[in-house]
Amino acid sequence: MRPLSTWQLLSLWEQGLAQPLANWALLVLSAACPETPAEQLAELSIGNRDSHILTLREWTFGPNLTCLAACPTCSEKLELNFQTANIRALPPPETSELMLTHNGYQVRFRLPNSVDVTAVTGDRDPTENRRLLFQRCLLEVRRSKGKVVAADVLPEPVVEAVITQMAAADPQADVQLALDCPHCRHHWLAPFDIVAFFWAEINTWAYRVLHEVHLLAAAYGWSEADILALTPWRRRFYLEMVRP
Ligand SMILES: [Zn+2]
């Protein structure tokens, strides 16, 4: 994997405007890992994918993360400051198959990947999406005596146990921030999605950079390519010269 250039980031921003986030994350990985076939990147577990995106975010904007959260009890706004290392989880197991025995059922399954997520993302009800995602990741279900049974006969407690083990095996896929409200002392867990976060940052960054291109192009008549080829320090210097 290699860092993304300014050109690549701008191109990914343009492509991201018309893509669901799960597809956009794959475009980012493909741009950063040109030597790896796209199908292979799409089969990375979601935690593995997010671990790569976290590294790219660190290379692009540094290790410090800042975001806002609202207390669900009193609506107090909290500014959160943390580092990429604080949300870096252990990688998932190398093996692509996992096994769980629960309540007399033996379930063989794998971790969800980008192919699964893009296949189930849509206008369906979130519970239905979750069920479809789960079914895609089931490889085989047996009763204790070894008889293979249909996946849809799995009782809910077994489904929950498998989902819990999936999350535990791929912790980077489900990052939760433990937050305390300074106002009402409420404690809660807030999910943190690195793909959505990185996209929002690139979106803000692209608007700023293109605005700078506009100012310099209007003032000096330089091309977009010439302006983007300037080092950030030179670009800042010329911007200071033309800003009123
Ligand atoms: Zn509160």
JSON list of C-alpha atoms and ligand atoms in Angstrom, two decimals:
[
{"chain": "A", "resi": 1, "resn": "MET", "atom": "CA", "xyz": [0.00, 0.00, 0.00]},
{"chain": "A", "resi": 2, "resn": "ARG", "atom": "CA", "xyz": [1.24, 3.50, -0.79]},
{"chain": "A", "resi": 3, "resn": "PRO", "atom": "CA", "xyz": [0.09, 7.02, 0.24]},
{"chain": "A", "resi": 4, "resn": "LEU", "atom": "CA", "xyz": [-2.44, 8.79, -2.00]},
{"chain": "A", "resi": 5, "resn": "SER", "atom": "CA", "xyz": [-1.26, 11.77, -4.06]},
{"chain": "A", "resi": 6, "resn": "THR", "atom": "CA", "xyz": [-3.18, 15.07, -4.27]},
{"chain": "A", "resi": 7, "resn": "TRP", "atom": "CA", "xyz": [-4.37, 14.06, -7.77]},
{"chain": "A", "resi": 8, "resn": "GLN", "atom": "CA", "xyz": [-5.58, 10.68, -6.56]},
{"chain": "A", "resi": 9, "resn": "LEU", "atom": "CA", "xyz": [-7.40, 12.26, -3.60]},
{"chain": "A", "resi": 10, "resn": "LEU", "atom": "CA", "xyz": [-9.18, 14.73, -5.88]},
{"chain": "A", "resi": 11, "resn": "SER", "atom": "CA", "xyz": [-10.10, 11.97, -8.31]},
{"chain": "A", "resi": 12, "resn": "LEU", "atom": "CA", "xyz": [-11.39, 9.79, -5.43]},
{"chain": "A", "resi": 13, "resn": "TRP", "atom": "CA", "xyz": [-13.39, 12.74, -4.15]},
{"chain": "A", "resi": 14, "resn": "GLU", "atom": "CA", "xyz": [-15.08, 13.16, -7.54]},
{"chain": "A", "resi": 15, "resn": "GLN", "atom": "CA", "xyz": [-15.83, 9.45, -7.79]},
{"chain": "A", "resi": 16, "resn": "GLY", "atom": "CA", "xyz": [-17.11, 9.42, -4.19]},
{"chain": "A", "resi": 17, "resn": "LEU", "atom": "CA", "xyz": [-19.75, 12.05, -4.92]},
{"chain": "A", "resi": 18, "resn": "ALA", "atom": "CA", "xyz": [-21.73, 9.47, -6.91]},
{"chain": "A", "resi": 19, "resn": "GLN", "atom": "CA", "xyz": [-20.99, 6.27, -4.99]},
{"chain": "A", "resi": 20, "resn": "PRO", "atom": "CA", "xyz": [-22.23, 4.54, -1.85]},
{"chain": "A", "resi": 21, "resn": "LEU", "atom": "CA", "xyz": [-19.51, 4.65, 0.83]},
{"chain": "A", "resi": 22, "resn": "ALA", "atom": "CA", "xyz": [-18.82, 0.90, 0.64]},
{"chain": "A", "resi": 23, "resn": "ASN", "atom": "CA", "xyz": [-17.98, 1.20, -3.08]},
{"chain": "A", "resi": 24, "resn": "TRP", "atom": "CA", "xyz": [-15.94, 4.33, -2.48]},
{"chain": "A", "resi": 25, "resn": "ALA", "atom": "CA", "xyz": [-13.84, 2.55, 0.18]},
{"chain": "A", "resi": 26, "resn": "LEU", "atom": "CA", "xyz": [-12.91, -0.06, -2.45]},
{"chain": "A", "resi": 27, "resn": "LEU", "atom": "CA", "xyz": [-11.89, 2.64, -4.94]},
{"chain": "A", "resi": 28, "resn": "VAL", "atom": "CA", "xyz": [-9.64, 4.14, -2.25]},
{"chain": "A", "resi": 29, "resn": "LEU", "atom": "CA", "xyz": [-8.03, 0.76, -1.55]},
{"chain": "A", "resi": 30, "resn": "SER", "atom": "CA", "xyz": [-7.54, 0.07, -5.27]},
{"chain": "A", "resi": 31, "resn": "ALA", "atom": "CA", "xyz": [-5.83, 3.45, -5.72]},
{"chain": "A", "resi": 32, "resn": "ALA", "atom": "CA", "xyz": [-3.52, 2.80, -2.76]},
{"chain": "A", "resi": 33, "resn": "CYS", "atom": "CA", "xyz": [-2.83, -0.87, -3.60]},
{"chain": "A", "resi": 34, "resn": "PRO", "atom": "CA", "xyz": [-2.54, -0.93, -7.43]},
{"chain": "A", "resi": 35, "resn": "GLU", "atom": "CA", "xyz": [-0.60, -4.20, -7.31]},
{"chain": "A", "resi": 36, "resn": "THR", "atom": "CA", "xyz": [-3.49, -6.08, -5.62]},
{"chain": "A", "resi": 37, "resn": "PRO", "atom": "CA", "xyz": [-6.42, -7.25, -7.81]},
{"chain": "A", "resi": 38, "resn": "ALA", "atom": "CA", "xyz": [-9.68, -5.41, -7.00]},
{"chain": "A", "resi": 39, "resn": "GLU", "atom": "CA", "xyz": [-11.47, -8.74, -6.34]},
{"chain": "A", "resi": 40, "resn": "GLN", "atom": "CA", "xyz": [-8.92, -9.57, -3.64]},
{"chain": "A", "resi": 41, "resn": "LEU", "atom": "CA", "xyz": [-9.39, -6.15, -1.96]},
{"chain": "A", "resi": 42, "resn": "ALA", "atom": "CA", "xyz": [-13.17, -6.63, -2.05]},
{"chain": "A", "resi": 43, "resn": "GLU", "atom": "CA", "xyz": [-12.78, -9.91, -0.18]},
{"chain": "A", "resi": 44, "resn": "LEU", "atom": "CA", "xyz": [-10.91, -8.36, 2.75]},
{"chain": "A", "resi": 45, "resn": "SER", "atom": "CA", "xyz": [-12.98, -8.54, 5.91]},
{"chain": "A", "resi": 46, "resn": "ILE", "atom": "CA", "xyz": [-14.61, -5.21, 6.82]},
{"chain": "A", "resi": 47, "resn": "GLY", "atom": "CA", "xyz": [-12.22, -4.81, 9.77]},
{"chain": "A", "resi": 48, "resn": "ASN", "atom": "CA", "xyz": [-9.26, -5.46, 7.49]},
{"chain": "A", "resi": 49, "resn": "ARG", "atom": "CA", "xyz": [-10.59, -2.92, 5.00]},
{"chain": "A", "resi": 50, "resn": "ASP", "atom": "CA", "xyz": [-11.06, -0.35, 7.77]},
{"chain": "A", "resi": 51, "resn": "SER", "atom": "CA", "xyz": [-7.56, -1.00, 9.10]},
{"chain": "A", "resi": 52, "resn": "HIS", "atom": "CA", "xyz": [-6.16, -0.08, 5.64]},
{"chain": "A", "resi": 53, "resn": "ILE", "atom": "CA", "xyz": [-8.39, 3.02, 5.45]},
{"chain": "A", "resi": 54, "resn": "LEU", "atom": "CA", "xyz": [-7.22, 4.07, 8.93]},
{"chain": "A", "resi": 55, "resn": "THR", "atom": "CA", "xyz": [-3.58, 3.81, 7.81]},
{"chain": "A", "resi": 56, "resn": "LEU", "atom": "CA", "xyz": [-4.33, 5.85, 4.68]},
{"chain": "A", "resi": 57, "resn": "ARG", "atom": "CA", "xyz": [-6.07, 8.48, 6.77]},
{"chain": "A", "resi": 58, "resn": "GLU", "atom": "CA", "xyz": [-2.99, 8.64, 9.02]},
{"chain": "A", "resi": 59, "resn": "TRP", "atom": "CA", "xyz": [-0.72, 9.06, 5.98]},
{"chain": "A", "resi": 60, "resn": "THR", "atom": "CA", "xyz": [-3.00, 11.72, 4.45]},
{"chain": "A", "resi": 61, "resn": "PHE", "atom": "CA", "xyz": [-4.04, 13.92, 7.39]},
{"chain": "A", "resi": 62, "resn": "GLY", "atom": "CA", "xyz": [-1.90, 12.66, 10.32]},
{"chain": "A", "resi": 63, "resn": "PRO", "atom": "CA", "xyz": [-2.74, 10.63, 13.44]},
{"chain": "A", "resi": 64, "resn": "ASN", "atom": "CA", "xyz": [-4.99, 13.15, 15.26]},
{"chain": "A", "resi": 65, "resn": "LEU", "atom": "CA", "xyz": [-8.76, 12.75, 14.89]},
{"chain": "A", "resi": 66, "resn": "THR", "atom": "CA", "xyz": [-11.35, 15.30, 15.94]},
{"chain": "A", "resi": 67, "resn": "CYS", "atom": "CA", "xyz": [-15.09, 14.86, 15.74]},
{"chain": "A", "resi": 68, "resn": "LEU", "atom": "CA", "xyz": [-18.29, 15.94, 17.44]},
{"chain": "A", "resi": 69, "resn": "ALA", "atom": "CA", "xyz": [-20.82, 13.85, 19.33]},
{"chain": "A", "resi": 70, "resn": "ALA", "atom": "CA", "xyz": [-24.09, 14.79, 20.99]},
{"chain": "A", "resi": 71, "resn": "CYS", "atom": "CA", "xyz": [-25.07, 13.33, 24.37]},
{"chain": "A", "resi": 72, "resn": "PRO", "atom": "CA", "xyz": [-28.19, 11.17, 23.76]},
{"chain": "A", "resi": 73, "resn": "THR", "atom": "CA", "xyz": [-29.59, 12.20, 27.16]},
{"chain": "A", "resi": 74, "resn": "CYS", "atom": "CA", "xyz": [-29.08, 15.98, 27.38]},
{"chain": "A", "resi": 75, "resn": "SER", "atom": "CA", "xyz": [-27.94, 16.84, 23.81]},
{"chain": "A", "resi": 76, "resn": "GLU", "atom": "CA", "xyz": [-24.73, 18.45, 25.11]},
{"chain": "A", "resi": 77, "resn": "LYS", "atom": "CA", "xyz": [-22.18, 18.70, 22.25]},
{"chain": "A", "resi": 78, "resn": "LEU", "atom": "CA", "xyz": [-18.85, 17.01, 22.92]},
{"chain": "A", "resi": 79, "resn": "GLU", "atom": "CA", "xyz": [-15.66, 17.61, 20.97]},
{"chain": "A", "resi": 80, "resn": "LEU", "atom": "CA", "xyz": [-13.70, 14.38, 20.79]},
{"chain": "A", "resi": 81, "resn": "ASN", "atom": "CA", "xyz": [-9.96, 14.37, 20.24]},
{"chain": "A", "resi": 82, "resn": "PHE", "atom": "CA", "xyz": [-8.18, 11.06, 19.90]},
{"chain": "A", "resi": 83, "resn": "GLN", "atom": "CA", "xyz": [-5.50, 9.36, 17.85]},
{"chain": "A", "resi": 84, "resn": "THR", "atom": "CA", "xyz": [-5.56, 6.67, 15.18]},
{"chain": "A", "resi": 85, "resn": "ALA", "atom": "CA", "xyz": [-3.62, 4.42, 17.61]},
{"chain": "A", "resi": 86, "resn": "ASN", "atom": "CA", "xyz": [-6.54, 4.67, 20.11]},
{"chain": "A", "resi": 87, "resn": "ILE", "atom": "CA", "xyz": [-8.93, 2.97, 17.67]},
{"chain": "A", "resi": 88, "resn": "ARG", "atom": "CA", "xyz": [-6.48, 0.54, 16.08]},
{"chain": "A", "resi": 89, "resn": "ALA", "atom": "CA", "xyz": [-7.75, -3.00, 16.83]},
{"chain": "A", "resi": 90, "resn": "LEU", "atom": "CA", "xyz": [-6.07, -6.36, 16.49]},
{"chain": "A", "resi": 91, "resn": "PRO", "atom": "CA", "xyz": [-6.22, -7.83, 12.98]},
{"chain": "A", "resi": 92, "resn": "PRO", "atom": "CA", "xyz": [-8.72, -10.64, 12.30]},
{"chain": "A", "resi": 93, "resn": "PRO", "atom": "CA", "xyz": [-7.50, -14.26, 12.13]},
{"chain": "A", "resi": 94, "resn": "GLU", "atom": "CA", "xyz": [-5.73, -15.36, 8.94]},
{"chain": "A", "resi": 95, "resn": "THR", "atom": "CA", "xyz": [-8.18, -18.21, 8.45]},
{"chain": "A", "resi": 96, "resn": "SER", "atom": "CA", "xyz": [-11.18, -17.36, 6.32]},
{"chain": "A", "resi": 97, "resn": "GLU", "atom": "CA", "xyz": [-13.51, -19.77, 8.16]},
{"chain": "A", "resi": 98, "resn": "LEU", "atom": "CA", "xyz": [-14.71, -19.70, 11.75]},
{"chain": "A", "resi": 99, "resn": "MET", "atom": "CA", "xyz": [-16.71, -22.23, 13.74]},
{"chain": "A", "resi": 100, "resn": "LEU", "atom": "CA", "xyz": [-19.12, -21.93, 16.66]},
{"chain": "A", "resi": 101, "resn": "THR", "atom": "CA", "xyz": [-21.04, -24.60, 18.57]},
{"chain": "A", "resi": 102, "resn": "HIS", "atom": "CA", "xyz": [-24.04, -23.23, 20.43]},
{"chain": "A", "resi": 103, "resn": "ASN", "atom": "CA", "xyz": [-27.31, -24.75, 21.74]},
{"chain": "A", "resi": 104, "resn": "GLY", "atom": "CA", "xyz": [-26.75, -27.99, 19.82]},
{"chain": "A", "resi": 105, "resn": "TYR", "atom": "CA", "xyz": [-25.91, -26.30, 16.50]},
{"chain": "A", "resi": 106, "resn": "GLN", "atom": "CA", "xyz": [-22.51, -26.31, 14.84]},
{"chain": "A", "resi": 107, "resn": "VAL", "atom": "CA", "xyz": [-22.15, -23.26, 12.58]},
{"chain": "A", "resi": 108, "resn": "ARG", "atom": "CA", "xyz": [-19.35, -22.72, 10.07]},
{"chain": "A", "resi": 109, "resn": "PHE", "atom": "CA", "xyz": [-19.14, -19.12, 8.88]},
{"chain": "A", "resi": 110, "resn": "ARG", "atom": "CA", "xyz": [-16.83, -16.41, 7.53]},
{"chain": "A", "resi": 111, "resn": "LEU", "atom": "CA", "xyz": [-16.41, -12.70, 8.24]},
{"chain": "A", "resi": 112, "resn": "PRO", "atom": "CA", "xyz": [-18.42, -10.18, 6.16]},
{"chain": "A", "resi": 113, "resn": "ASN", "atom": "CA", "xyz": [-16.45, -8.41, 3.39]},
{"chain": "A", "resi": 114, "resn": "SER", "atom": "CA", "xyz": [-17.08, -5.55, 0.95]},
{"chain": "A", "resi": 115, "resn": "VAL", "atom": "CA", "xyz": [-18.77, -7.84, -1.59]},
{"chain": "A", "resi": 116, "resn": "ASP", "atom": "CA", "xyz": [-21.35, -8.75, 1.07]},
{"chain": "A", "resi": 117, "resn": "VAL", "atom": "CA", "xyz": [-21.85, -5.18, 2.24]},
{"chain": "A", "resi": 118, "resn": "THR", "atom": "CA", "xyz": [-22.34, -3.80, -1.28]},
{"chain": "A", "resi": 119, "resn": "ALA", "atom": "CA", "xyz": [-24.72, -6.68, -2.11]},
{"chain": "A", "resi": 120, "resn": "VAL", "atom": "CA", "xyz": [-27.03, -5.96, 0.81]},
{"chain": "A", "resi": 121, "resn": "THR", "atom": "CA", "xyz": [-26.84, -2.17, 0.88]},
{"chain": "A", "resi": 122, "resn": "GLY", "atom": "CA", "xyz": [-30.03, -0.70, -0.48]},
{"chain": "A", "resi": 123, "resn": "ASP", "atom": "CA", "xyz": [-33.40, 0.63, 0.43]},
{"chain": "A", "resi": 124, "resn": "ARG", "atom": "CA", "xyz": [-34.30, -2.43, 2.46]},
{"chain": "A", "resi": 125, "resn": "ASP", "atom": "CA", "xyz": [-35.10, -2.31, 6.13]},
{"chain": "A", "resi": 126, "resn": "PRO", "atom": "CA", "xyz": [-31.85, -2.39, 8.24]},
{"chain": "A", "resi": 127, "resn": "THR", "atom": "CA", "xyz": [-33.02, -5.57, 10.05]},
{"chain": "A", "resi": 128, "resn": "GLU", "atom": "CA", "xyz": [-33.55, -7.26, 6.68]},
{"chain": "A", "resi": 129, "resn": "ASN", "atom": "CA", "xyz": [-30.09, -6.10, 5.51]},
{"chain": "A", "resi": 130, "resn": "ARG", "atom": "CA", "xyz": [-28.53, -7.51, 8.67]},
{"chain": "A", "resi": 131, "resn": "ARG", "atom": "CA", "xyz": [-30.28, -10.86, 8.11]},
{"chain": "A", "resi": 132, "resn": "LEU", "atom": "CA", "xyz": [-29.15, -11.01, 4.47]},
{"chain": "A", "resi": 133, "resn": "LEU", "atom": "CA", "xyz": [-25.57, -10.14, 5.44]},
{"chain": "A", "resi": 134, "resn": "PHE", "atom": "CA", "xyz": [-25.62, -12.87, 8.08]},
{"chain": "A", "resi": 135, "resn": "GLN", "atom": "CA", "xyz": [-26.97, -15.46, 5.63]},
{"chain": "A", "resi": 136, "resn": "ARG", "atom": "CA", "xyz": [-24.30, -14.63, 3.05]},
{"chain": "A", "resi": 137, "resn": "CYS", "atom": "CA", "xyz": [-21.60, -15.37, 5.63]},
{"chain": "A", "resi": 138, "resn": "LEU", "atom": "CA", "xyz": [-22.98, -18.76, 6.72]},
{"chain": "A", "resi": 139, "resn": "LEU", "atom": "CA", "xyz": [-21.07, -21.65, 5.17]},
{"chain": "A", "resi": 140, "resn": "GLU", "atom": "CA", "xyz": [-22.72, -24.64, 6.84]},
{"chain": "A", "resi": 141, "resn": "VAL", "atom": "CA", "xyz": [-25.09, -25.41, 9.70]},
{"chain": "A", "resi": 142, "resn": "ARG", "atom": "CA", "xyz": [-25.16, -28.84, 11.40]},
{"chain": "A", "resi": 143, "resn": "ARG", "atom": "CA", "xyz": [-27.09, -30.24, 14.35]},
{"chain": "A", "resi": 144, "resn": "SER", "atom": "CA", "xyz": [-24.96, -31.89, 17.04]},
{"chain": "A", "resi": 145, "resn": "LYS", "atom": "CA", "xyz": [-25.38, -35.32, 15.43]},
{"chain": "A", "resi": 146, "resn": "GLY", "atom": "CA", "xyz": [-23.70, -34.03, 12.30]},
{"chain": "A", "resi": 147, "resn": "LYS", "atom": "CA", "xyz": [-26.83, -33.61, 10.16]},
{"chain": "A", "resi": 148, "resn": "VAL", "atom": "CA", "xyz": [-26.62, -30.62, 7.80]},
{"chain": "A", "resi": 149, "resn": "VAL", "atom": "CA", "xyz": [-29.66, -28.37, 8.18]},
{"chain": "A", "resi": 150, "resn": "ALA", "atom": "CA", "xyz": [-30.94, -25.28, 6.36]},
{"chain": "A", "resi": 151, "resn": "ALA", "atom": "CA", "xyz": [-29.57, -21.95, 7.59]},
{"chain": "A", "resi": 152, "resn": "ASP", "atom": "CA", "xyz": [-33.02, -20.44, 8.06]},
{"chain": "A", "resi": 153, "resn": "VAL", "atom": "CA", "xyz": [-33.87, -22.88, 10.86]},
{"chain": "A", "resi": 154, "resn": "LEU", "atom": "CA", "xyz": [-31.22, -21.37, 13.15]},
{"chain": "A", "resi": 155, "resn": "PRO", "atom": "CA", "xyz": [-32.85, -20.12, 16.37]},
{"chain": "A", "resi": 156, "resn": "GLU", "atom": "CA", "xyz": [-32.33, -16.44, 17.21]},
{"chain": "A", "resi": 157, "resn": "PRO", "atom": "CA", "xyz": [-29.97, -17.08, 20.20]},
{"chain": "A", "resi": 158, "resn": "VAL", "atom": "CA", "xyz": [-27.62, -19.03, 17.87]},
{"chain": "A", "resi": 159, "resn": "VAL", "atom": "CA", "xyz": [-27.77, -16.24, 15.26]},
{"chain": "A", "resi": 160, "resn": "GLU", "atom": "CA", "xyz": [-26.90, -13.71, 17.98]},
{"chain": "A", "resi": 161, "resn": "ALA", "atom": "CA", "xyz": [-24.02, -15.87, 19.24]},
{"chain": "A", "resi": 162, "resn": "VAL", "atom": "CA", "xyz": [-22.57, -16.13, 15.71]},
{"chain": "A", "resi": 163, "resn": "ILE", "atom": "CA", "xyz": [-22.91, -12.36, 15.14]},
{"chain": "A", "resi": 164, "resn": "THR", "atom": "CA", "xyz": [-21.20, -11.72, 18.50]},
{"chain": "A", "resi": 165, "resn": "GLN", "atom": "CA", "xyz": [-18.33, -14.00, 17.50]},
{"chain": "A", "resi": 166, "resn": "MET", "atom": "CA", "xyz": [-18.06, -12.32, 14.08]},
{"chain": "A", "resi": 167, "resn": "ALA", "atom": "CA", "xyz": [-17.69, -8.93, 15.78]},
{"chain": "A", "resi": 168, "resn": "ALA", "atom": "CA", "xyz": [-15.17, -10.27, 18.30]},
{"chain": "A", "resi": 169, "resn": "ALA", "atom": "CA", "xyz": [-13.08, -11.87, 15.53]},
{"chain": "A", "resi": 170, "resn": "ASP", "atom": "CA", "xyz": [-12.91, -8.66, 13.46]},
{"chain": "A", "resi": 171, "resn": "PRO", "atom": "CA", "xyz": [-12.95, -5.84, 16.03]},
{"chain": "A", "resi": 172, "resn": "GLN", "atom": "CA", "xyz": [-11.78, -3.12, 13.62]},
{"chain": "A", "resi": 173, "resn": "ALA", "atom": "CA", "xyz": [-15.12, -3.50, 11.81]},
{"chain": "A", "resi": 174, "resn": "ASP", "atom": "CA", "xyz": [-17.05, -2.26, 14.84]},
{"chain": "A", "resi": 175, "resn": "VAL", "atom": "CA", "xyz": [-15.17, 0.55, 16.60]},
{"chain": "A", "resi": 176, "resn": "GLN", "atom": "CA", "xyz": [-17.10, 1.97, 19.56]},
{"chain": "A", "resi": 177, "resn": "LEU", "atom": "CA", "xyz": [-16.02, 5.12, 21.42]},
{"chain": "A", "resi": 178, "resn": "ALA", "atom": "CA", "xyz": [-16.71, 5.07, 25.16]},
{"chain": "A", "resi": 179, "resn": "LEU", "atom": "CA", "xyz": [-18.02, 8.56, 25.95]},
{"chain": "A", "resi": 180, "resn": "ASP", "atom": "CA", "xyz": [-18.90, 10.40, 29.17]},
{"chain": "A", "resi": 181, "resn": "CYS", "atom": "CA", "xyz": [-21.05, 13.52, 29.14]},
{"chain": "A", "resi": 182, "resn": "PRO", "atom": "CA", "xyz": [-19.43, 16.24, 31.32]},
{"chain": "A", "resi": 183, "resn": "HIS", "atom": "CA", "xyz": [-22.83, 17.87, 31.74]},
{"chain": "A", "resi": 184, "resn": "CYS", "atom": "CA", "xyz": [-25.14, 15.03, 32.88]},
{"chain": "A", "resi": 185, "resn": "ARG", "atom": "CA", "xyz": [-22.56, 12.24, 33.49]},
{"chain": "A", "resi": 186, "resn": "HIS", "atom": "CA", "xyz": [-24.30, 9.93, 31.02]},
{"chain": "A", "resi": 187, "resn": "HIS", "atom": "CA", "xyz": [-22.02, 7.16, 29.73]},
{"chain": "A", "resi": 188, "resn": "TRP", "atom": "CA", "xyz": [-22.55, 5.60, 26.31]},
{"chain": "A", "resi": 189, "resn": "LEU", "atom": "CA", "xyz": [-20.87, 3.88, 23.38]},
{"chain": "A", "resi": 190, "resn": "ALA", "atom": "CA", "xyz": [-20.85, 5.68, 20.05]},
{"chain": "A", "resi": 191, "resn": "PRO", "atom": "CA", "xyz": [-19.97, 3.82, 16.83]},
{"chain": "A", "resi": 192, "resn": "PHE", "atom": "CA", "xyz": [-17.09, 5.32, 14.83]},
{"chain": "A", "resi": 193, "resn": "ASP", "atom": "CA", "xyz": [-16.95, 4.64, 11.09]},
{"chain": "A", "resi": 194, "resn": "ILE", "atom": "CA", "xyz": [-13.50, 5.45, 9.66]},
{"chain": "A", "resi": 195, "resn": "VAL", "atom": "CA", "xyz": [-14.75, 5.24, 6.04]},
{"chain": "A", "resi": 196, "resn": "ALA", "atom": "CA", "xyz": [-17.47, 7.86, 6.61]},
{"chain": "A", "resi": 197, "resn": "PHE", "atom": "CA", "xyz": [-15.06, 9.99, 8.64]},
{"chain": "A", "resi": 198, "resn": "PHE", "atom": "CA", "xyz": [-12.30, 9.90, 5.98]},
{"chain": "A", "resi": 199, "resn": "TRP", "atom": "CA", "xyz": [-14.83, 10.65, 3.23]},
{"chain": "A", "resi": 200, "resn": "ALA", "atom": "CA", "xyz": [-16.14, 13.71, 5.13]},
{"chain": "A", "resi": 201, "resn": "GLU", "atom": "CA", "xyz": [-12.58, 14.96, 5.62]},
{"chain": "A", "resi": 202, "resn": "ILE", "atom": "CA", "xyz": [-11.68, 14.48, 1.94]},
{"chain": "A", "resi": 203, "resn": "ASN", "atom": "CA", "xyz": [-14.88, 16.26, 0.94]},
{"chain": "A", "resi": 204, "resn": "THR", "atom": "CA", "xyz": [-13.98, 19.31, 3.09]},
{"chain": "A", "resi": 205, "resn": "TRP", "atom": "CA", "xyz": [-10.34, 19.18, 1.95]},
{"chain": "A", "resi": 206, "resn": "ALA", "atom": "CA", "xyz": [-11.32, 19.02, -1.76]},
{"chain": "A", "resi": 207, "resn": "TYR", "atom": "CA", "xyz": [-13.56, 22.09, -1.49]},
{"chain": "A", "resi": 208, "resn": "ARG", "atom": "CA", "xyz": [-10.72, 24.01, 0.19]},
{"chain": "A", "resi": 209, "resn": "VAL", "atom": "CA", "xyz": [-8.09, 22.93, -2.36]},
{"chain": "A", "resi": 210, "resn": "LEU", "atom": "CA", "xyz": [-10.31, 23.68, -5.36]},
{"chain": "A", "resi": 211, "resn": "HIS", "atom": "CA", "xyz": [-11.17, 27.07, -3.90]},
{"chain": "A", "resi": 212, "resn": "GLU", "atom": "CA", "xyz": [-7.44, 27.77, -3.61]},
{"chain": "A", "resi": 213, "resn": "VAL", "atom": "CA", "xyz": [-6.95, 26.67, -7.23]},
{"chain": "A", "resi": 214, "resn": "HIS", "atom": "CA", "xyz": [-9.71, 29.06, -8.25]},
{"chain": "A", "resi": 215, "resn": "LEU", "atom": "CA", "xyz": [-8.10, 32.01, -6.41]},
{"chain": "A", "resi": 216, "resn": "LEU", "atom": "CA", "xyz": [-4.62, 31.36, -7.83]},
{"chain": "A", "resi": 217, "resn": "ALA", "atom": "CA", "xyz": [-5.85, 30.61, -11.36]},
{"chain": "A", "resi": 218, "resn": "ALA", "atom": "CA", "xyz": [-7.88, 33.84, -11.37]},
{"chain": "A", "resi": 219, "resn": "ALA", "atom": "CA", "xyz": [-4.95, 35.88, -10.03]},
{"chain": "A", "resi": 220, "resn": "TYR", "atom": "CA", "xyz": [-2.03, 34.44, -12.00]},
{"chain": "A", "resi": 221, "resn": "GLY", "atom": "CA", "xyz": [-3.65, 32.58, -14.91]},
{"chain": "A", "resi": 222, "resn": "TRP", "atom": "CA", "xyz": [-1.92, 29.31, -13.93]},
{"chain": "A", "resi": 223, "resn": "SER", "atom": "CA", "xyz": [-3.45, 25.95, -14.86]},
{"chain": "A", "resi": 224, "resn": "GLU", "atom": "CA", "xyz": [-5.02, 23.62, -12.30]},
{"chain": "A", "resi": 225, "resn": "ALA", "atom": "CA", "xyz": [-2.15, 21.14, -12.83]},
{"chain": "A", "resi": 226, "resn": "ASP", "atom": "CA", "xyz": [0.48, 23.85, -12.21]},
{"chain": "A", "resi": 227, "resn": "ILE", "atom": "CA", "xyz": [-1.22, 25.00, -9.02]},
{"chain": "A", "resi": 228, "resn": "LEU", "atom": "CA", "xyz": [-1.66, 21.48, -7.65]},
{"chain": "A", "resi": 229, "resn": "ALA", "atom": "CA", "xyz": [2.00, 20.74, -8.41]},
{"chain": "A", "resi": 230, "resn": "LEU", "atom": "CA", "xyz": [3.09, 23.55, -6.05]},
{"chain": "A", "resi": 231, "resn": "THR", "atom": "CA", "xyz": [4.29, 22.45, -2.62]},
{"chain": "A", "resi": 232, "resn": "PRO", "atom": "CA", "xyz": [1.76, 23.34, 0.15]},
{"chain": "A", "resi": 233, "resn": "TRP", "atom": "CA", "xyz": [4.16, 26.03, 1.41]},
{"chain": "A", "resi": 234, "resn": "ARG", "atom": "CA", "xyz": [4.44, 27.79, -1.95]},
{"chain": "A", "resi": 235, "resn": "ARG", "atom": "CA", "xyz": [0.71, 27.51, -2.49]},
{"chain": "A", "resi": 236, "resn": "ARG", "atom": "CA", "xyz": [0.12, 29.13, 0.91]},
{"chain": "A", "resi": 237, "resn": "PHE", "atom": "CA", "xyz": [2.62, 31.89, 0.14]},
{"chain": "A", "resi": 238, "resn": "TYR", "atom": "CA", "xyz": [0.93, 32.83, -3.14]},
{"chain": "A", "resi": 239, "resn": "LEU", "atom": "CA", "xyz": [-2.50, 32.63, -1.50]},
{"chain": "A", "resi": 240, "resn": "GLU", "atom": "CA", "xyz": [-1.35, 35.11, 1.14]},
{"chain": "A", "resi": 241, "resn": "MET", "atom": "CA", "xyz": [-0.24, 37.42, -1.69]},
{"chain": "A", "resi": 242, "resn": "VAL", "atom": "CA", "xyz": [-3.60, 37.35, -3.48]},
{"chain": "A", "resi": 243, "resn": "ARG", "atom": "CA", "xyz": [-5.99, 37.25, -0.51]},
{"chain": "A", "resi": 244, "resn": "PRO", "atom": "CA", "xyz": [-7.34, 40.72, 0.31]},
{"chain": "B", "resi": 1, "resn": "ZN", "atom": "ZN", "xyz": [-25.46, 14.66, 28.79]}
]
